[in-house]
Amino acid sequence: MIRFLTAGESHGKALTTIVEGFPSNLKITKKFIDAQLKRRQMGYGRGGRMKIETDTVEILSGIRYGKTMGSPISLLIRNKDWENWTDLMDAEKKSKGSIKITVPRPGHADLTGISKYNLFDIRNSIERSSARETAARVAAGSVALRLLEEFGIHIGSFVESIGGIFPTQNFADKIYENKIRKDFNSADLSIKADKSSLRVLDKNQEEKIINKIKFAKKTGNTLGGTFFVVATGVPIGLGSFMQYDKKLDADIASAILSINAVKGVEIGQGFQNAMEFGSKAHDEIVMLGKTISRKTNRAGGLEGSISTGLPIVVRGAMKPIATLMRPIKSVDLSKMKNVDARRERSDFVAVPACAVIGETMLAWVIASHLILKFGGDSIEEMKDNFNTYNKKLYDRIRKNFKQ
Ligand SMILES: Cc1cc2nc3c(=O)[nH]c(=O)nc-3n(C[C@H](O)[C@H](O)[C@H](O)COP(=O)(O)O)c2cc1C
C-alpha cells in the first residue's frame, strides 16, 4: 500500500509531503519533480501569487544517488511569499498588525471551515483550504508518475473548456471511438497542451477563451471549466469488483474530486452513455490479431471497475474561482450584517493547473493499484511480477476456455 500526507499552510514557511510504500531502486531526480511543479504553476489567468513563487523541491529523505531506497520519501517546497507573512503566520505570537478576517467568501471554505473548527479568524481556514496545498500533492504524485513510466504507463491531460467555450472537435471523442494510433502515448497530450497558455489542444478555442477571461477580469469575475486526464499503457486487471473499496473507477473519482474546486467527474462517456441505447453505449469485444480488444472505448478503459487495457479517460469539472473582485453578497460575522464578500489576491481561472494536478492524482491511484497487484519491494521484483503476468495472460485465458 502506498500513501502520502501533505502539511503546510498557504503562507506558512513551506509545504511538505511524506510519501511511503514505493519500491526501492526507482530512478527519480529533483529535476523531474521540479518540472511537474513548474507545470502546475502555468496558465493564463493566474493571480499574483504564481509570479512570486518558483516552486522547487528539496529532497529530505528516501532518495540516494538518484534512486529510491524503499524508505519514506520526504519532500519540501518552500513558500517564497512567507517572507511577507512571518508576523501574520507566527506560530506563537499574534502580530500587532494582524487583521481578523470576518467576511466569508461564498463558494470557498471560509464559513464551513470556521464553523466546523471553531476558528477565531477566517484566515485560519483559508490557509489550509487554499489550493497552494496541491503543490505538495504534485510533488508526491511525481513519484507515482515516475513509477508508472517504468511500466510503460503514461498520463496526460488537457483543458477541454473554460467558461463554456468548447473545441470544435474534441480529442476525447477520438479516444472513445478508438480512432487513435495503437501506440498512442497520453504523455504526448500534455506535451501539446503545455504549448498553449490555457493547455487547450485547439488553437481557435484559445483566442476565444482569452477574450472571455479578459472580460471576466475587467468585470471582476472568474471562470471555471472542464479538463481531461488520460492514462495509456495501463495493463488489464487493475482494480476489482470484489469489494466496494477495491474499485478502480471509484478510487479515480474520489482522487479527482479531492482536487480543490472540482465538483464533477466522469469516466469515459459516462453521462453521454446514460442517454444512449445500450448498443450505442457499450464497446464491442473483437479479436485484434492474437489478442482481444474492444472496437470502441466509450467505457473509458474500465469495465467491472477493472482496467481493460485501453486508455483510461477521466473528465473533471472545476467550478469558477470563488474569490471575486466584484464580490457577491455575504455576511460580516463581526456585525452579523449583510455586506459584500471579501476580496483577496486570487486567480481568475485555474483550470490549466487543475488538469496538471489531475494528472498527478490519477497517477497516484493507478500507481497504488499497480503496486497492489504486482507488489515487490524493489522495482526489479515488481517488474518480474508485471512481465510474467502480462506474458501469460492470454495463454491462461486460452487454456481456461479451451473446449
Ligand atoms: C490550481 C487551483 C488554484 C486555485 N486558486 C484559487 C484562488 O486563487 N482563489 C480562490 O478563491 N480559489 C482558488 N481555488 C479554489 C479553492 O482552492 C477552492 O474553491 C477551496 O479550496 C474550497 O474548496 P471547494 O471549492 O472544493 O469547496 C483554486 C483551485 C485550484 C485547483
Short mmCIF file of C-alpha atoms and ligand atoms in Angstrom, two decimals:
data_model
loop_
_atom_site.label_atom_id
_atom_site.label_comp_id
_atom_site.label_asym_id
_atom_site.label_seq_id
_atom_site.Cartn_x
_atom_site.Cartn_y
_atom_site.Cartn_z
CA MET A 1 0.00 0.00 0.00
CA ILE A 2 1.29 3.47 -0.81
CA ARG A 3 0.22 6.61 0.97
CA PHE A 4 1.11 10.25 1.28
CA LEU A 5 0.23 13.09 3.58
CA THR A 6 0.79 16.76 2.96
CA ALA A 7 1.32 19.51 5.51
CA GLY A 8 1.71 23.26 5.27
CA GLU A 9 -0.26 26.47 5.08
CA SER A 10 -0.58 28.69 2.03
CA HIS A 11 1.52 31.47 3.59
CA GLY A 12 3.47 29.29 6.00
CA LYS A 13 7.16 28.60 5.73
CA ALA A 14 6.85 25.57 3.46
CA LEU A 15 4.76 22.67 2.22
CA THR A 16 5.87 19.15 2.92
CA THR A 17 4.83 15.67 1.97
CA ILE A 18 5.80 12.21 3.16
CA VAL A 19 5.44 9.52 0.52
CA GLU A 20 5.53 5.94 1.67
CA GLY A 21 5.45 2.42 0.26
CA PHE A 22 7.29 2.82 -3.05
CA PRO A 23 9.70 0.05 -4.09
CA SER A 24 13.44 0.62 -3.88
CA ASN A 25 15.64 1.40 -6.88
CA LEU A 26 13.11 3.61 -8.68
CA LYS A 27 15.09 6.29 -10.51
CA ILE A 28 13.91 9.79 -9.65
CA THR A 29 15.51 13.21 -9.67
CA LYS A 30 14.76 16.66 -8.30
CA LYS A 31 14.71 17.85 -11.91
CA PHE A 32 11.80 15.51 -12.71
CA ILE A 33 9.72 16.68 -9.73
CA ASP A 34 10.54 20.36 -10.38
CA ALA A 35 9.34 20.02 -13.97
CA GLN A 36 5.92 18.85 -12.73
CA LEU A 37 5.78 21.64 -10.14
CA LYS A 38 6.50 24.19 -12.84
CA ARG A 39 3.66 22.85 -14.98
CA ARG A 40 1.23 23.32 -12.06
CA GLN A 41 2.14 27.00 -11.92
CA MET A 42 1.38 27.70 -15.56
CA GLY A 43 -1.72 29.02 -17.25
CA TYR A 44 -3.25 32.27 -18.42
CA GLY A 45 -5.49 33.82 -15.78
CA ARG A 46 -3.46 33.02 -12.67
CA GLY A 47 -3.10 35.67 -9.96
CA GLY A 48 -0.12 37.45 -8.44
CA ARG A 49 0.91 34.58 -6.20
CA MET A 50 2.26 32.47 -9.04
CA LYS A 51 4.55 35.36 -10.01
CA ILE A 52 6.09 35.31 -6.53
CA GLU A 53 6.60 31.56 -6.27
CA THR A 54 9.02 29.43 -8.30
CA ASP A 55 8.30 26.05 -6.83
CA THR A 56 11.24 23.70 -6.44
CA VAL A 57 11.55 20.65 -4.26
CA GLU A 58 14.11 19.81 -1.61
CA ILE A 59 14.51 16.07 -1.16
CA LEU A 60 14.89 15.46 2.57
CA SER A 61 14.89 11.67 2.67
CA GLY A 62 14.22 8.40 0.89
CA ILE A 63 16.28 9.02 -2.26
CA ARG A 64 20.01 8.38 -2.59
CA TYR A 65 22.15 8.76 -5.71
CA GLY A 66 19.02 9.28 -7.81
CA LYS A 67 17.15 6.16 -6.65
CA THR A 68 14.52 5.42 -4.01
CA MET A 69 15.72 3.37 -1.05
CA GLY A 70 12.36 1.93 -0.01
CA SER A 71 12.29 4.28 2.96
CA PRO A 72 9.77 7.14 3.41
CA ILE A 73 10.43 9.92 0.93
CA SER A 74 10.05 13.39 2.38
CA LEU A 75 9.83 16.40 0.10
CA LEU A 76 9.79 20.09 0.95
CA ILE A 77 8.66 23.08 -1.11
CA ARG A 78 9.41 26.47 0.40
CA ASN A 79 6.88 29.31 0.15
CA LYS A 80 8.75 32.38 -1.03
CA ASP A 81 5.79 34.54 -0.04
CA TRP A 82 6.32 33.51 3.59
CA GLU A 83 8.89 36.30 3.94
CA ASN A 84 5.98 38.74 3.66
CA TRP A 85 3.92 36.82 6.21
CA THR A 86 6.37 35.99 9.00
CA ASP A 87 4.46 38.09 11.56
CA LEU A 88 0.97 37.18 10.36
CA MET A 89 1.78 33.47 10.34
CA ASP A 90 3.89 33.36 13.51
CA ALA A 91 3.43 30.05 15.33
CA GLU A 92 3.45 31.63 18.81
CA LYS A 93 2.65 35.32 18.97
CA LYS A 94 -0.16 37.29 17.35
CA SER A 95 1.35 40.23 15.46
CA LYS A 96 0.21 43.76 16.25
CA GLY A 97 -0.80 44.46 12.65
CA SER A 98 -2.87 41.30 12.41
CA ILE A 99 -6.33 41.99 10.98
CA LYS A 100 -9.01 39.46 11.68
CA ILE A 101 -10.92 38.29 8.58
CA THR A 102 -14.63 38.33 9.33
CA VAL A 103 -16.38 38.12 5.94
CA PRO A 104 -16.55 34.65 4.33
CA ARG A 105 -16.41 34.25 0.54
CA PRO A 106 -19.36 32.30 -0.91
CA GLY A 107 -18.09 29.17 -2.66
CA HIS A 108 -14.92 28.97 -0.59
CA ALA A 109 -14.19 27.02 2.58
CA ASP A 110 -14.37 30.16 4.76
CA LEU A 111 -17.74 29.75 6.50
CA THR A 112 -17.76 25.95 6.70
CA GLY A 113 -14.17 25.98 7.99
CA ILE A 114 -14.68 28.43 10.84
CA SER A 115 -17.98 26.80 11.81
CA LYS A 116 -16.58 23.29 11.98
CA TYR A 117 -13.22 24.07 13.63
CA ASN A 118 -14.46 26.85 15.91
CA LEU A 119 -11.87 29.23 14.48
CA PHE A 120 -11.46 32.84 15.63
CA ASP A 121 -10.25 34.16 12.28
CA ILE A 122 -11.25 33.13 8.73
CA ARG A 123 -7.53 33.32 7.87
CA ASN A 124 -7.10 30.04 9.78
CA SER A 125 -9.47 28.33 7.39
CA ILE A 126 -8.11 29.95 4.22
CA GLU A 127 -4.56 28.93 4.91
CA ARG A 128 -5.16 25.20 4.59
CA SER A 129 -8.13 25.17 2.20
CA SER A 130 -6.07 27.13 -0.33
CA ALA A 131 -5.02 25.16 -3.41
CA ARG A 132 -1.42 26.02 -2.57
CA GLU A 133 -1.51 22.60 -0.86
CA THR A 134 -1.73 20.96 -4.28
CA ALA A 135 1.93 21.84 -4.92
CA ALA A 136 2.82 19.20 -2.30
CA ARG A 137 0.43 16.76 -3.97
CA VAL A 138 2.09 17.30 -7.32
CA ALA A 139 5.47 16.56 -5.70
CA ALA A 140 4.09 13.32 -4.21
CA GLY A 141 2.33 12.43 -7.44
CA SER A 142 5.58 12.89 -9.37
CA VAL A 143 6.96 9.81 -7.64
CA ALA A 144 3.90 7.89 -8.86
CA LEU A 145 4.30 9.29 -12.39
CA ARG A 146 7.94 8.14 -12.42
CA LEU A 147 6.97 4.65 -11.26
CA LEU A 148 4.33 4.35 -13.98
CA GLU A 149 6.84 5.35 -16.66
CA GLU A 150 8.93 2.31 -15.73
CA PHE A 151 5.97 0.13 -16.71
CA GLY A 152 5.17 1.99 -19.93
CA ILE A 153 2.17 3.73 -18.36
CA HIS A 154 1.80 7.41 -19.23
CA ILE A 155 -0.54 10.14 -18.09
CA GLY A 156 -1.50 13.26 -19.99
CA SER A 157 -4.07 15.99 -19.64
CA PHE A 158 -5.61 18.90 -21.46
CA VAL A 159 -8.22 21.56 -20.84
CA GLU A 160 -11.47 20.87 -22.68
CA SER A 161 -13.35 24.09 -21.94
CA ILE A 162 -13.21 27.32 -19.97
CA GLY A 163 -16.28 29.49 -19.41
CA GLY A 164 -18.37 27.20 -21.61
CA ILE A 165 -16.12 27.57 -24.69
CA PHE A 166 -15.54 24.12 -26.14
CA PRO A 167 -13.32 22.98 -29.05
CA THR A 168 -14.98 22.33 -32.40
CA GLN A 169 -13.58 18.81 -32.33
CA ASN A 170 -12.96 17.12 -29.03
CA PHE A 171 -9.90 14.89 -28.91
CA ALA A 172 -11.62 12.71 -26.31
CA ASP A 173 -14.17 11.63 -28.96
CA LYS A 174 -11.31 10.09 -30.92
CA ILE A 175 -10.33 8.07 -27.87
CA TYR A 176 -13.92 6.96 -27.23
CA GLU A 177 -14.25 5.80 -30.82
CA ASN A 178 -10.82 4.14 -30.65
CA LYS A 179 -9.62 6.24 -33.57
CA ILE A 180 -6.20 6.84 -32.12
CA ARG A 181 -2.89 5.25 -33.10
CA LYS A 182 -2.27 1.92 -31.41
CA ASP A 183 0.99 3.29 -29.97
CA PHE A 184 -0.71 6.49 -28.73
CA ASN A 185 1.06 7.73 -25.60
CA SER A 186 -1.05 10.05 -23.46
CA ALA A 187 2.03 11.99 -22.30
CA ASP A 188 2.02 13.47 -25.84
CA LEU A 189 -1.29 15.13 -24.97
CA SER A 190 0.44 17.08 -22.22
CA ILE A 191 3.37 17.98 -24.45
CA LYS A 192 0.91 19.52 -26.90
CA ALA A 193 -1.29 21.09 -24.21
CA ASP A 194 1.71 22.63 -22.42
CA LYS A 195 2.44 24.67 -25.56
CA SER A 196 -0.85 26.51 -25.08
CA SER A 197 -1.18 29.14 -22.34
CA LEU A 198 -4.54 27.56 -21.49
CA ARG A 199 -3.48 23.94 -22.06
CA VAL A 200 -6.11 23.55 -24.78
CA LEU A 201 -5.49 21.47 -27.92
CA ASP A 202 -7.49 23.71 -30.28
CA LYS A 203 -5.80 26.95 -31.35
CA ASN A 204 -9.10 28.62 -32.37
CA GLN A 205 -10.53 27.98 -28.96
CA GLU A 206 -7.58 29.67 -27.22
CA GLU A 207 -8.28 33.16 -28.51
CA LYS A 208 -11.98 32.97 -27.69
CA ILE A 209 -11.23 31.83 -24.15
CA ILE A 210 -8.58 34.51 -23.60
CA ASN A 211 -11.15 37.14 -24.61
CA LYS A 212 -13.65 35.70 -22.16
CA ILE A 213 -11.04 35.67 -19.37
CA LYS A 214 -10.16 39.30 -20.16
CA PHE A 215 -13.84 40.16 -19.90
CA ALA A 216 -14.13 38.28 -16.60
CA LYS A 217 -11.11 40.16 -15.23
CA LYS A 218 -12.46 43.51 -16.37
CA THR A 219 -15.80 42.87 -14.74
CA GLY A 220 -14.33 41.48 -11.50
CA ASN A 221 -15.47 37.95 -12.29
CA THR A 222 -13.95 34.47 -12.53
CA LEU A 223 -14.37 31.31 -14.62
CA GLY A 224 -14.21 27.55 -14.31
CA GLY A 225 -14.10 24.78 -16.88
CA THR A 226 -13.63 21.15 -17.76
CA PHE A 227 -10.49 19.09 -18.31
CA PHE A 228 -9.45 15.60 -19.37
CA VAL A 229 -6.86 13.32 -17.84
CA VAL A 230 -5.90 10.22 -19.82
CA ALA A 231 -3.73 7.24 -18.93
CA THR A 232 -2.31 4.91 -21.58
CA GLY A 233 -0.40 1.65 -21.23
CA VAL A 234 -2.40 0.59 -18.18
CA PRO A 235 -2.35 -3.23 -18.02
CA ILE A 236 -5.54 -5.28 -18.00
CA GLY A 237 -6.60 -6.14 -14.47
CA LEU A 238 -6.01 -3.20 -12.11
CA GLY A 239 -8.83 -2.69 -9.61
CA SER A 240 -11.51 -5.12 -8.55
CA PHE A 241 -15.29 -5.59 -8.26
CA MET A 242 -14.89 -7.89 -5.27
CA GLN A 243 -15.48 -5.17 -2.70
CA TYR A 244 -16.75 -1.57 -2.90
CA ASP A 245 -13.47 -0.17 -1.64
CA LYS A 246 -11.35 -2.01 -4.23
CA LYS A 247 -12.92 -0.40 -7.28
CA LEU A 248 -10.53 1.45 -9.57
CA ASP A 249 -13.21 3.76 -11.01
CA ALA A 250 -14.38 4.77 -7.53
CA ASP A 251 -10.80 5.48 -6.43
CA ILE A 252 -10.20 7.60 -9.53
CA ALA A 253 -13.40 9.58 -8.99
CA SER A 254 -12.52 10.21 -5.36
CA ALA A 255 -8.99 11.35 -6.21
CA ILE A 256 -10.17 13.77 -8.88
CA LEU A 257 -12.93 15.14 -6.65
CA SER A 258 -10.37 15.68 -3.92
CA ILE A 259 -8.84 18.48 -6.01
CA ASN A 260 -9.98 21.90 -4.78
CA ALA A 261 -12.99 23.28 -6.66
CA VAL A 262 -13.57 20.11 -8.72
CA LYS A 263 -17.28 19.33 -8.46
CA GLY A 264 -17.87 16.88 -11.28
CA VAL A 265 -16.13 13.77 -12.57
CA GLU A 266 -16.90 11.44 -15.43
CA ILE A 267 -15.27 8.19 -16.51
CA GLY A 268 -15.41 7.52 -20.22
CA GLN A 269 -18.61 8.73 -21.83
CA GLY A 270 -20.43 8.29 -18.52
CA PHE A 271 -23.09 10.97 -18.94
CA GLN A 272 -23.49 10.59 -22.71
CA ASN A 273 -23.88 6.80 -22.33
CA ALA A 274 -26.73 7.37 -19.90
CA MET A 275 -28.70 8.88 -22.79
CA GLU A 276 -27.91 6.23 -25.41
CA PHE A 277 -29.28 2.79 -26.26
CA GLY A 278 -27.05 0.03 -24.92
CA SER A 279 -25.96 -0.85 -28.44
CA LYS A 280 -24.53 2.66 -28.83
CA ALA A 281 -23.02 2.83 -25.36
CA HIS A 282 -21.09 -0.40 -24.93
CA ASP A 283 -17.83 -1.39 -26.54
CA GLU A 284 -17.96 -4.47 -28.77
CA ILE A 285 -15.34 -7.09 -27.98
CA VAL A 286 -13.27 -8.12 -31.01
CA MET A 287 -10.18 -10.14 -31.88
CA LEU A 288 -7.21 -7.95 -32.74
CA GLY A 289 -4.52 -10.26 -34.09
CA LYS A 290 -3.97 -12.74 -31.30
CA THR A 291 -5.32 -10.50 -28.57
CA ILE A 292 -8.80 -9.50 -27.53
CA SER A 293 -9.74 -5.83 -27.70
CA ARG A 294 -12.74 -3.54 -27.97
CA LYS A 295 -13.98 -1.72 -31.05
CA THR A 296 -14.61 1.45 -29.13
CA ASN A 297 -13.63 2.79 -25.71
CA ARG A 298 -16.76 4.59 -24.53
CA ALA A 299 -16.31 2.97 -21.14
CA GLY A 300 -13.08 4.94 -20.74
CA GLY A 301 -10.83 1.97 -20.03
CA LEU A 302 -12.80 0.39 -17.20
CA GLU A 303 -15.30 -2.46 -17.04
CA GLY A 304 -16.41 -4.00 -13.76
CA SER A 305 -14.15 -1.46 -12.01
CA ILE A 306 -11.17 -3.22 -13.61
CA SER A 307 -8.87 -1.72 -16.24
CA THR A 308 -9.47 -3.07 -19.76
CA GLY A 309 -6.05 -2.19 -21.12
CA LEU A 310 -7.49 0.66 -23.21
CA PRO A 311 -6.81 4.30 -22.29
CA ILE A 312 -8.38 5.38 -19.02
CA VAL A 313 -10.28 8.58 -19.73
CA VAL A 314 -11.35 10.88 -16.91
CA ARG A 315 -13.10 14.22 -17.23
CA GLY A 316 -13.31 16.74 -14.41
CA ALA A 317 -15.38 19.89 -13.92
CA MET A 318 -13.95 22.81 -11.97
CA LYS A 319 -16.28 25.48 -10.65
CA PRO A 320 -15.38 29.17 -11.13
CA ILE A 321 -12.86 30.60 -8.64
CA ALA A 322 -14.72 31.76 -5.53
CA THR A 323 -12.81 35.00 -4.88
CA LEU A 324 -14.49 37.71 -6.94
CA MET A 325 -13.06 41.19 -7.36
CA ARG A 326 -16.64 42.41 -7.80
CA PRO A 327 -17.97 40.38 -4.90
CA ILE A 328 -21.38 38.81 -4.38
CA LYS A 329 -23.14 39.09 -1.05
CA SER A 330 -22.02 37.62 2.24
CA VAL A 331 -22.28 38.35 5.96
CA ASP A 332 -19.84 40.20 8.20
CA LEU A 333 -19.60 37.82 11.15
CA SER A 334 -18.38 40.58 13.49
CA LYS A 335 -21.58 42.58 12.91
CA MET A 336 -23.92 39.86 11.66
CA LYS A 337 -24.88 42.14 8.78
CA ASN A 338 -25.08 41.67 5.01
CA VAL A 339 -22.07 43.07 3.19
CA ASP A 340 -20.10 42.38 0.01
CA ALA A 341 -17.84 39.33 0.23
CA ARG A 342 -14.17 39.94 0.87
CA ARG A 343 -11.64 40.31 -1.94
CA GLU A 344 -8.19 38.80 -1.71
CA ARG A 345 -5.37 38.27 -4.17
CA SER A 346 -6.59 35.45 -6.35
CA ASP A 347 -6.55 33.56 -9.61
CA PHE A 348 -9.25 34.36 -12.17
CA VAL A 349 -9.01 30.94 -13.79
CA ALA A 350 -7.03 27.88 -12.72
CA VAL A 351 -8.35 25.09 -14.96
CA PRO A 352 -4.95 24.56 -16.70
CA ALA A 353 -3.28 23.96 -13.33
CA CYS A 354 -6.18 21.83 -12.19
CA ALA A 355 -5.61 19.47 -15.12
CA VAL A 356 -1.94 19.07 -14.14
CA ILE A 357 -3.00 18.27 -10.57
CA GLY A 358 -5.47 15.79 -12.09
CA GLU A 359 -2.55 14.02 -13.78
CA THR A 360 -0.75 13.51 -10.50
CA MET A 361 -3.91 12.35 -8.72
CA LEU A 362 -4.68 9.84 -11.48
CA ALA A 363 -1.03 8.71 -11.45
CA TRP A 364 -1.27 8.18 -7.71
CA VAL A 365 -4.37 5.98 -7.93
CA ILE A 366 -3.01 3.88 -10.81
CA ALA A 367 0.35 3.50 -9.05
CA SER A 368 -1.35 2.34 -5.87
CA HIS A 369 -3.35 -0.32 -7.77
CA LEU A 370 -0.24 -1.32 -9.73
CA ILE A 371 1.73 -1.85 -6.53
CA LEU A 372 -1.22 -3.69 -5.00
CA LYS A 373 -1.33 -6.13 -7.91
CA PHE A 374 2.33 -6.56 -8.71
CA GLY A 375 3.84 -5.92 -5.27
CA GLY A 376 7.56 -6.32 -4.82
CA ASP A 377 9.91 -4.47 -2.51
CA SER A 378 12.25 -3.42 -5.30
CA ILE A 379 11.47 -2.16 -8.78
CA GLU A 380 13.21 -5.25 -10.20
CA GLU A 381 10.93 -7.61 -8.28
CA MET A 382 7.87 -5.64 -9.31
CA LYS A 383 8.91 -5.75 -12.98
CA ASP A 384 9.36 -9.54 -12.82
CA ASN A 385 5.81 -9.91 -11.49
CA PHE A 386 4.43 -7.47 -14.05
CA ASN A 387 6.17 -9.12 -17.02
CA THR A 388 5.20 -12.66 -16.02
CA TYR A 389 1.54 -11.69 -15.62
CA ASN A 390 1.39 -9.91 -18.98
CA LYS A 391 3.27 -12.68 -20.80
CA LYS A 392 0.98 -15.39 -19.50
CA LEU A 393 -2.35 -13.55 -19.58
CA TYR A 394 -3.61 -14.75 -22.96
CA ASP A 395 -2.16 -18.25 -22.60
CA ARG A 396 -4.14 -18.59 -19.39
CA ILE A 397 -7.37 -17.36 -20.96
CA ARG A 398 -6.91 -19.76 -23.90
CA LYS A 399 -6.11 -22.69 -21.62
CA ASN A 400 -9.03 -21.99 -19.27
CA PHE A 401 -11.58 -21.81 -22.07
CA LYS A 402 -10.30 -24.48 -24.47
CA GLN A 403 -13.13 -26.97 -25.14
C1 LIG B 1 -4.98 25.19 -9.02
C2 LIG B 1 -6.05 25.84 -8.21
C3 LIG B 1 -5.94 27.20 -7.90
C4 LIG B 1 -6.94 27.84 -7.18
N1 LIG B 1 -6.82 29.17 -6.91
C5 LIG B 1 -7.79 29.82 -6.24
C6 LIG B 1 -7.70 31.21 -5.98
O1 LIG B 1 -6.74 31.87 -6.36
N2 LIG B 1 -8.73 31.80 -5.31
C7 LIG B 1 -9.83 31.11 -4.89
O2 LIG B 1 -10.73 31.68 -4.31
N3 LIG B 1 -9.92 29.78 -5.10
C8 LIG B 1 -8.95 29.11 -5.75
N4 LIG B 1 -9.04 27.76 -5.97
C9 LIG B 1 -10.20 27.04 -5.46
C10 LIG B 1 -10.18 26.88 -3.95
O3 LIG B 1 -8.97 26.28 -3.54
C11 LIG B 1 -11.39 26.04 -3.50
O4 LIG B 1 -12.56 26.60 -4.01
C12 LIG B 1 -11.47 25.98 -1.99
O5 LIG B 1 -10.44 25.14 -1.55
C13 LIG B 1 -12.80 25.44 -1.48
O6 LIG B 1 -12.96 24.12 -1.83
P1 LIG B 1 -14.15 23.62 -2.77
O7 LIG B 1 -14.25 24.60 -3.87
O8 LIG B 1 -13.68 22.28 -3.24
O9 LIG B 1 -15.41 23.57 -1.98
C14 LIG B 1 -8.07 27.10 -6.70
C15 LIG B 1 -8.15 25.74 -7.00
C16 LIG B 1 -7.17 25.10 -7.76
C17 LIG B 1 -7.30 23.65 -8.08
#
